[in-house]
Short mmCIF file of C-alpha atoms in Angstrom, two decimals:
data_model
loop_
_atom_site.label_atom_id
_atom_site.label_comp_id
_atom_site.label_asym_id
_atom_site.label_seq_id
_atom_site.Cartn_x
_atom_site.Cartn_y
_atom_site.Cartn_z
CA UNK O 16 84.73 80.77 165.72
CA UNK O 17 85.42 78.44 162.73
CA UNK O 18 85.71 81.02 160.64
CA UNK O 19 88.91 82.45 161.78
CA UNK O 20 91.37 79.19 160.65
CA UNK O 21 89.35 79.39 157.29
CA UNK O 22 90.20 83.07 156.85
CA UNK O 23 93.58 82.88 158.08
CA UNK O 24 94.40 79.95 155.31
CA UNK O 25 93.32 82.76 152.93
CA UNK O 26 95.36 85.16 153.98
CA UNK O 27 98.83 82.57 153.91
CA UNK O 28 97.69 81.47 150.42
CA UNK O 29 97.18 85.08 149.20
CA UNK O 30 100.68 86.26 150.42
CA UNK O 31 102.37 82.87 148.92
CA UNK O 32 100.78 82.46 145.47
CA UNK O 33 100.16 86.22 144.64
CA UNK O 34 102.01 88.14 142.37
CA UNK O 35 105.71 88.46 143.42
CA UNK O 36 106.95 92.42 143.50
CA UNK O 37 109.19 93.40 140.52
CA UNK O 38 113.07 94.17 142.16
CA UNK O 39 113.39 97.69 141.83
CA UNK O 40 116.79 97.58 141.35
CA UNK O 41 116.50 95.49 138.01
CA UNK O 42 114.36 97.75 136.98
CA UNK O 43 116.88 100.84 137.34
CA UNK O 44 119.85 99.04 136.07
CA UNK O 45 117.59 98.54 132.41
CA UNK O 46 118.78 100.65 129.87
CA UNK O 47 116.40 102.76 127.35
CA UNK O 48 116.43 105.49 125.05
CA UNK O 49 114.45 108.63 125.80
CA UNK O 50 111.15 108.69 123.30
CA UNK O 51 111.11 111.95 123.54
CA UNK O 52 112.39 114.73 121.21
CA UNK O 53 114.77 117.54 121.64
CA UNK O 54 114.34 120.98 120.00
CA UNK O 55 116.70 121.27 118.52
CA UNK O 56 117.71 117.57 117.70
CA UNK O 57 121.14 116.34 120.42
CA UNK O 58 122.57 114.58 116.90
CA UNK O 59 122.03 117.57 114.59
CA UNK O 60 125.76 117.10 113.15
CA UNK O 61 125.25 113.44 112.39
CA UNK O 62 122.68 115.30 109.65
CA UNK O 63 124.15 118.58 108.76
CA UNK O 64 127.88 118.10 108.26
CA UNK O 65 127.06 115.02 105.60
CA UNK O 66 125.71 114.65 102.06
CA UNK O 67 121.87 113.27 101.57
CA UNK O 68 120.19 112.63 98.86
CA UNK O 69 116.37 111.31 98.20
CA UNK O 70 116.75 107.44 97.73
CA UNK O 71 112.61 106.20 97.67
CA UNK O 72 109.14 107.64 98.70
CA UNK O 73 106.94 105.94 100.22
CA UNK O 74 103.09 107.31 100.65
CA UNK O 75 103.69 109.35 103.55
CA UNK O 76 107.53 109.45 103.93
CA UNK O 77 110.74 110.12 102.17
CA UNK O 78 114.12 108.34 102.87
CA UNK O 79 117.40 109.92 102.25
CA UNK O 80 121.10 107.93 102.08
CA UNK O 81 124.33 109.41 102.03
CA UNK O 82 125.70 108.15 99.04
CA UNK O 83 129.04 108.53 100.10
CA UNK O 84 128.71 105.63 102.75
CA UNK O 85 127.47 103.45 100.12
CA UNK O 86 129.75 100.30 99.56
CA UNK O 87 129.35 96.32 98.86
CA UNK O 88 131.51 93.64 100.12
CA UNK O 89 132.76 90.29 98.54
CA UNK O 90 129.53 89.21 99.56
CA UNK O 91 127.03 90.76 98.28
CA UNK O 92 125.87 92.66 100.75
CA UNK O 93 125.90 96.61 100.35
CA UNK O 94 126.10 99.37 103.19
CA UNK O 95 124.67 102.49 103.79
CA UNK O 96 123.20 105.36 106.10
CA UNK O 97 119.93 106.34 105.87
CA UNK O 98 117.27 108.59 107.39
CA UNK O 99 113.49 108.76 107.13
CA UNK O 100 111.46 112.36 106.64
CA UNK O 101 108.22 112.85 106.47
CA UNK O 102 106.42 113.81 103.46
CA UNK O 103 103.76 116.18 104.41
CA UNK O 104 104.10 120.01 104.10
CA UNK O 105 105.65 121.99 107.52
CA UNK O 106 107.44 124.73 108.54
CA UNK O 107 109.98 123.15 110.38
CA UNK O 108 113.74 123.45 109.75
CA UNK O 109 115.45 120.77 107.25
CA UNK O 110 116.80 118.60 109.89
CA UNK O 111 114.05 118.43 113.03
CA UNK O 112 113.04 116.45 115.50
CA UNK O 113 110.26 114.91 113.33
CA UNK O 114 112.91 112.41 111.13
CA UNK O 115 113.97 109.26 112.09
CA UNK O 116 118.02 108.31 112.06
CA UNK O 117 120.50 108.76 110.65
CA UNK O 118 121.27 104.73 111.45
CA UNK O 119 123.42 102.35 109.40
CA UNK O 120 121.32 100.06 106.74
CA UNK O 121 122.47 96.59 105.17
CA UNK O 122 120.89 94.74 102.69
CA UNK O 123 121.92 91.34 101.40
CA UNK O 124 120.95 91.63 97.47
CA UNK O 125 121.68 87.53 97.42
CA UNK O 126 118.99 86.30 99.88
CA UNK O 127 117.01 89.23 99.65
CA UNK O 128 117.28 90.23 103.70
CA UNK O 129 117.79 93.26 105.71
CA UNK O 130 119.79 94.38 108.57
CA UNK O 131 119.00 97.89 110.97
CA UNK O 132 120.67 99.39 113.65
CA UNK O 133 117.80 99.40 116.47
CA UNK O 134 116.34 102.39 117.75
CA UNK O 135 115.14 100.97 121.36
CA UNK O 136 116.96 99.00 123.43
CA UNK O 137 114.03 96.45 124.48
CA UNK O 138 114.80 94.98 120.14
CA UNK O 139 118.44 93.88 121.06
CA UNK O 140 118.62 90.22 121.61
CA UNK O 141 119.33 89.60 125.10
CA UNK O 142 122.63 89.10 126.73
CA UNK O 143 122.40 85.51 127.20
CA UNK O 144 119.77 83.84 124.89
CA UNK O 145 118.44 80.36 125.63
CA UNK O 146 119.84 77.59 124.42
CA UNK O 147 118.64 76.86 121.16
CA UNK O 148 116.90 80.47 120.65
CA UNK O 149 118.72 81.62 118.09
CA UNK O 150 115.96 83.50 116.71
CA UNK O 151 116.79 87.05 116.11
CA UNK O 152 114.22 90.33 117.34
CA UNK O 153 112.98 92.16 113.88
CA UNK O 154 115.15 95.08 114.05
CA UNK O 155 118.17 93.46 115.68
CA UNK O 156 119.54 90.97 113.24
CA UNK O 157 118.92 89.87 109.63
CA UNK O 158 115.28 90.06 108.88
CA UNK O 159 112.97 89.35 105.21
CA UNK O 160 112.51 92.29 103.50
CA UNK O 161 108.52 92.13 103.02
CA UNK O 162 107.45 92.61 98.99
CA UNK O 163 105.85 96.16 97.92
CA UNK O 164 107.14 97.73 100.88
CA UNK O 165 109.85 100.64 100.62
CA UNK O 166 112.35 98.51 102.13
CA UNK O 167 111.65 96.40 98.79
CA UNK O 168 112.02 99.40 96.21
CA UNK O 169 115.47 100.38 98.07
CA UNK O 170 116.75 96.88 97.31
CA UNK O 171 115.90 96.57 93.56
CA UNK O 172 117.29 99.91 93.41
CA UNK O 173 120.55 99.54 95.11
CA UNK O 174 121.26 95.76 94.11
CA UNK O 175 120.14 96.35 90.64
CA UNK O 176 117.32 95.43 88.67
CA UNK O 177 116.31 94.60 85.20
CA UNK O 178 113.64 95.71 82.96
CA UNK O 179 112.10 94.02 80.04
CA UNK O 180 113.05 95.51 77.40
CA UNK O 181 116.59 96.16 78.32
CA UNK O 182 119.33 93.14 78.65
CA UNK O 183 121.29 95.18 81.32
CA UNK O 184 120.68 95.28 85.54
CA UNK O 185 120.41 99.20 86.40
CA UNK O 186 122.26 100.46 89.79
CA UNK O 187 120.32 103.30 91.38
CA UNK O 188 122.69 106.70 91.03
CA UNK O 189 120.52 110.13 91.60
CA UNK O 190 117.22 111.31 91.30
CA UNK O 191 116.45 115.13 90.28
CA UNK O 192 113.34 116.88 92.35
CA UNK O 193 110.69 114.55 94.17
CA UNK O 194 106.87 113.69 93.81
CA UNK O 195 104.45 116.28 95.20
CA UNK O 196 103.86 116.14 99.05
CA UNK O 197 100.26 113.96 99.73
CA UNK O 198 97.38 115.95 101.00
CA UNK O 199 97.03 116.59 104.03
CA UNK O 200 93.92 118.72 106.08
CA UNK O 201 93.87 120.49 109.18
CA UNK O 202 91.88 118.99 112.29
CA UNK O 203 88.56 120.91 112.72
CA UNK O 204 88.69 123.64 115.15
CA UNK O 205 86.88 123.84 118.40
CA UNK O 206 85.19 126.92 119.73
CA UNK O 207 83.38 127.06 123.15
CA UNK O 208 79.97 129.06 122.64
CA UNK O 209 79.57 130.74 126.15
CA UNK O 210 75.63 131.97 125.52
CA UNK O 211 74.79 127.93 124.27
CA UNK O 212 77.10 126.62 126.92
CA UNK O 213 78.42 123.73 124.40
CA UNK O 214 81.08 122.97 122.43
CA UNK O 215 81.09 124.06 118.55
CA UNK O 216 83.18 122.43 115.75
CA UNK O 217 83.87 123.96 112.47
CA UNK O 218 82.31 122.12 110.06
CA UNK O 219 84.83 123.89 107.14
CA UNK O 220 88.21 122.28 106.94
CA UNK O 221 91.14 124.30 105.17
CA UNK O 222 92.94 122.09 102.26
CA UNK O 223 96.74 122.22 102.59
CA UNK O 224 98.73 121.61 99.47
CA UNK O 225 102.45 121.72 99.16
CA UNK O 226 103.66 123.09 96.16
CA UNK O 227 103.40 120.42 93.01
CA UNK O 228 106.10 120.04 90.79
CA UNK O 229 106.00 121.31 87.67
CA UNK O 230 108.06 118.51 86.08
CA UNK O 231 107.97 114.67 86.87
CA UNK O 232 111.31 113.26 88.95
CA UNK O 233 113.86 111.60 86.49
CA UNK O 234 116.04 109.54 88.17
CA UNK O 235 119.90 108.04 86.77
CA UNK O 236 121.24 104.91 87.04
CA UNK O 237 124.52 103.23 86.41
CA UNK O 238 123.99 100.72 83.74
CA UNK O 239 125.73 96.70 85.29
CA UNK O 240 127.19 99.47 88.03
CA UNK O 241 130.78 98.71 85.78
CA UNK O 242 133.30 101.42 85.79
CA UNK O 243 135.64 101.45 82.31
CA UNK O 244 139.13 102.55 82.79
CA UNK O 245 139.66 105.12 79.63
CA UNK O 246 143.00 105.92 80.30
CA UNK O 247 144.97 104.50 83.33
CA UNK O 248 148.13 106.89 83.46
CA UNK O 249 145.71 109.82 83.89
CA UNK O 250 142.83 107.96 85.85
CA UNK O 251 140.13 108.91 83.61
CA UNK O 252 137.45 106.38 84.18
CA UNK O 253 133.71 106.25 82.46
CA UNK O 254 130.71 105.42 83.29
CA UNK O 255 127.24 103.90 80.96
CA UNK O 256 124.00 105.99 82.37
CA UNK O 257 120.53 105.87 81.73
CA UNK O 258 117.69 108.07 82.94
CA UNK O 259 113.86 107.11 83.20
CA UNK O 260 110.63 109.69 84.06
CA UNK O 261 109.50 108.44 87.45
CA UNK O 262 105.49 107.61 86.73
CA UNK O 263 103.37 105.18 85.89
CA UNK O 264 105.38 103.99 82.77
CA UNK O 265 108.56 104.75 83.55
CA UNK O 266 109.30 105.92 80.48
CA UNK O 267 113.13 105.84 79.28
CA UNK O 268 114.33 109.69 78.80
CA UNK O 269 117.87 109.20 77.58
CA UNK O 270 121.17 107.28 77.89
CA UNK O 271 124.43 108.93 78.72
CA UNK O 272 128.53 108.59 78.84
CA UNK O 273 129.96 110.23 82.36
CA UNK O 274 133.72 110.38 82.25
CA UNK O 275 135.45 111.60 85.58
CA UNK O 276 138.91 112.66 85.28
CA UNK O 277 140.12 111.75 88.93
CA UNK O 278 143.01 113.34 89.03
CA UNK O 279 142.07 116.78 87.94
CA UNK O 280 138.68 116.32 89.53
CA UNK O 281 136.85 117.20 86.11
CA UNK O 282 133.83 115.59 84.27
CA UNK O 283 132.11 115.13 80.85
CA UNK O 284 128.87 114.22 80.57
CA UNK O 285 127.86 113.42 76.98
CA UNK O 286 124.22 112.21 75.96
CA UNK O 287 124.09 109.56 73.20
CA UNK O 288 123.94 110.94 70.05
CA UNK O 289 123.62 114.20 70.91
CA UNK O 290 127.42 115.68 72.02
CA UNK O 291 128.22 116.91 75.39
CA UNK O 292 125.40 118.48 77.91
CA UNK O 293 127.41 119.62 80.82
CA UNK O 294 131.14 119.57 81.61
CA UNK O 295 133.49 121.34 84.30
CA UNK O 296 135.06 121.19 87.64
CA UNK O 297 133.20 118.99 90.18
CA UNK O 298 131.32 121.11 92.71
CA UNK O 299 128.54 120.81 95.32
CA UNK O 300 128.78 117.34 96.59
CA UNK O 301 125.04 116.65 96.16
CA UNK O 302 124.67 117.38 92.75
CA UNK O 303 124.92 114.31 90.23
CA UNK O 304 128.13 115.51 88.87
CA UNK O 305 129.33 114.84 92.38
CA UNK O 306 127.48 111.00 93.25
CA UNK O 307 128.74 110.20 89.90
CA UNK O 308 132.37 110.86 90.14
CA UNK O 309 132.00 109.38 93.55
CA UNK O 310 131.10 106.11 91.91
CA UNK O 311 133.56 106.12 88.84
CA UNK O 312 136.58 107.50 91.28
#
């Protein structure tokens, strides 16, 4: 008969000190974006109705940005829109559910900090943070840019960088062509052998290579990000450009002068010491001439 009171005490203790049940309504009220992809993507217009050029290439990803959204405020904070796409070859459409974005990106060129639009609500700082708790969650506020990352490389291009043999600071403008995509291997095929009653794995793997570019990529930069006014009445402006071959040595290719007639929507690209390289009316918005014209005018 002494076991009954002890059992009753254990039951009471278990009901009072056990895990608390979570409020169902609070769970339902929490807003969480669906992590599932849609085909076609619901925000396809955000991509197809804008202009995207290659900004950086990491080991497995390509980073594209809209140069017409690039701006800099008086505090040295640059803003731009960007999206990320895998580098591996696939047969999907240009704008497909594997790409991430587009989202607004900001970089503080002086303090080496970045700010990105959050993708998921769990990364947003709570509406009523604790007193003294002002540390932002990674992705929802300003965070340090880690060295040797794609973002650190983008910062050096957009905020300007100085080469050892050059006293000028160059600002990224345009990249012609891209690095070849990395090698990818298809997963081994599994075949069920009914006679042997076991699963067989084919040892041979098919290697898939994207067609490599015949020439190395070339990127163009604006020297000191300066715009000179050649004729104020006709609104003619000029940029000084440099081009480099994208490789291990970053070999300098040539220096240029880009002259833009902002009123007539025309341009002249002159190679230093060689005369005019190209000229005419501004065409496609994702071309070198159109991007340079936008920067100048």
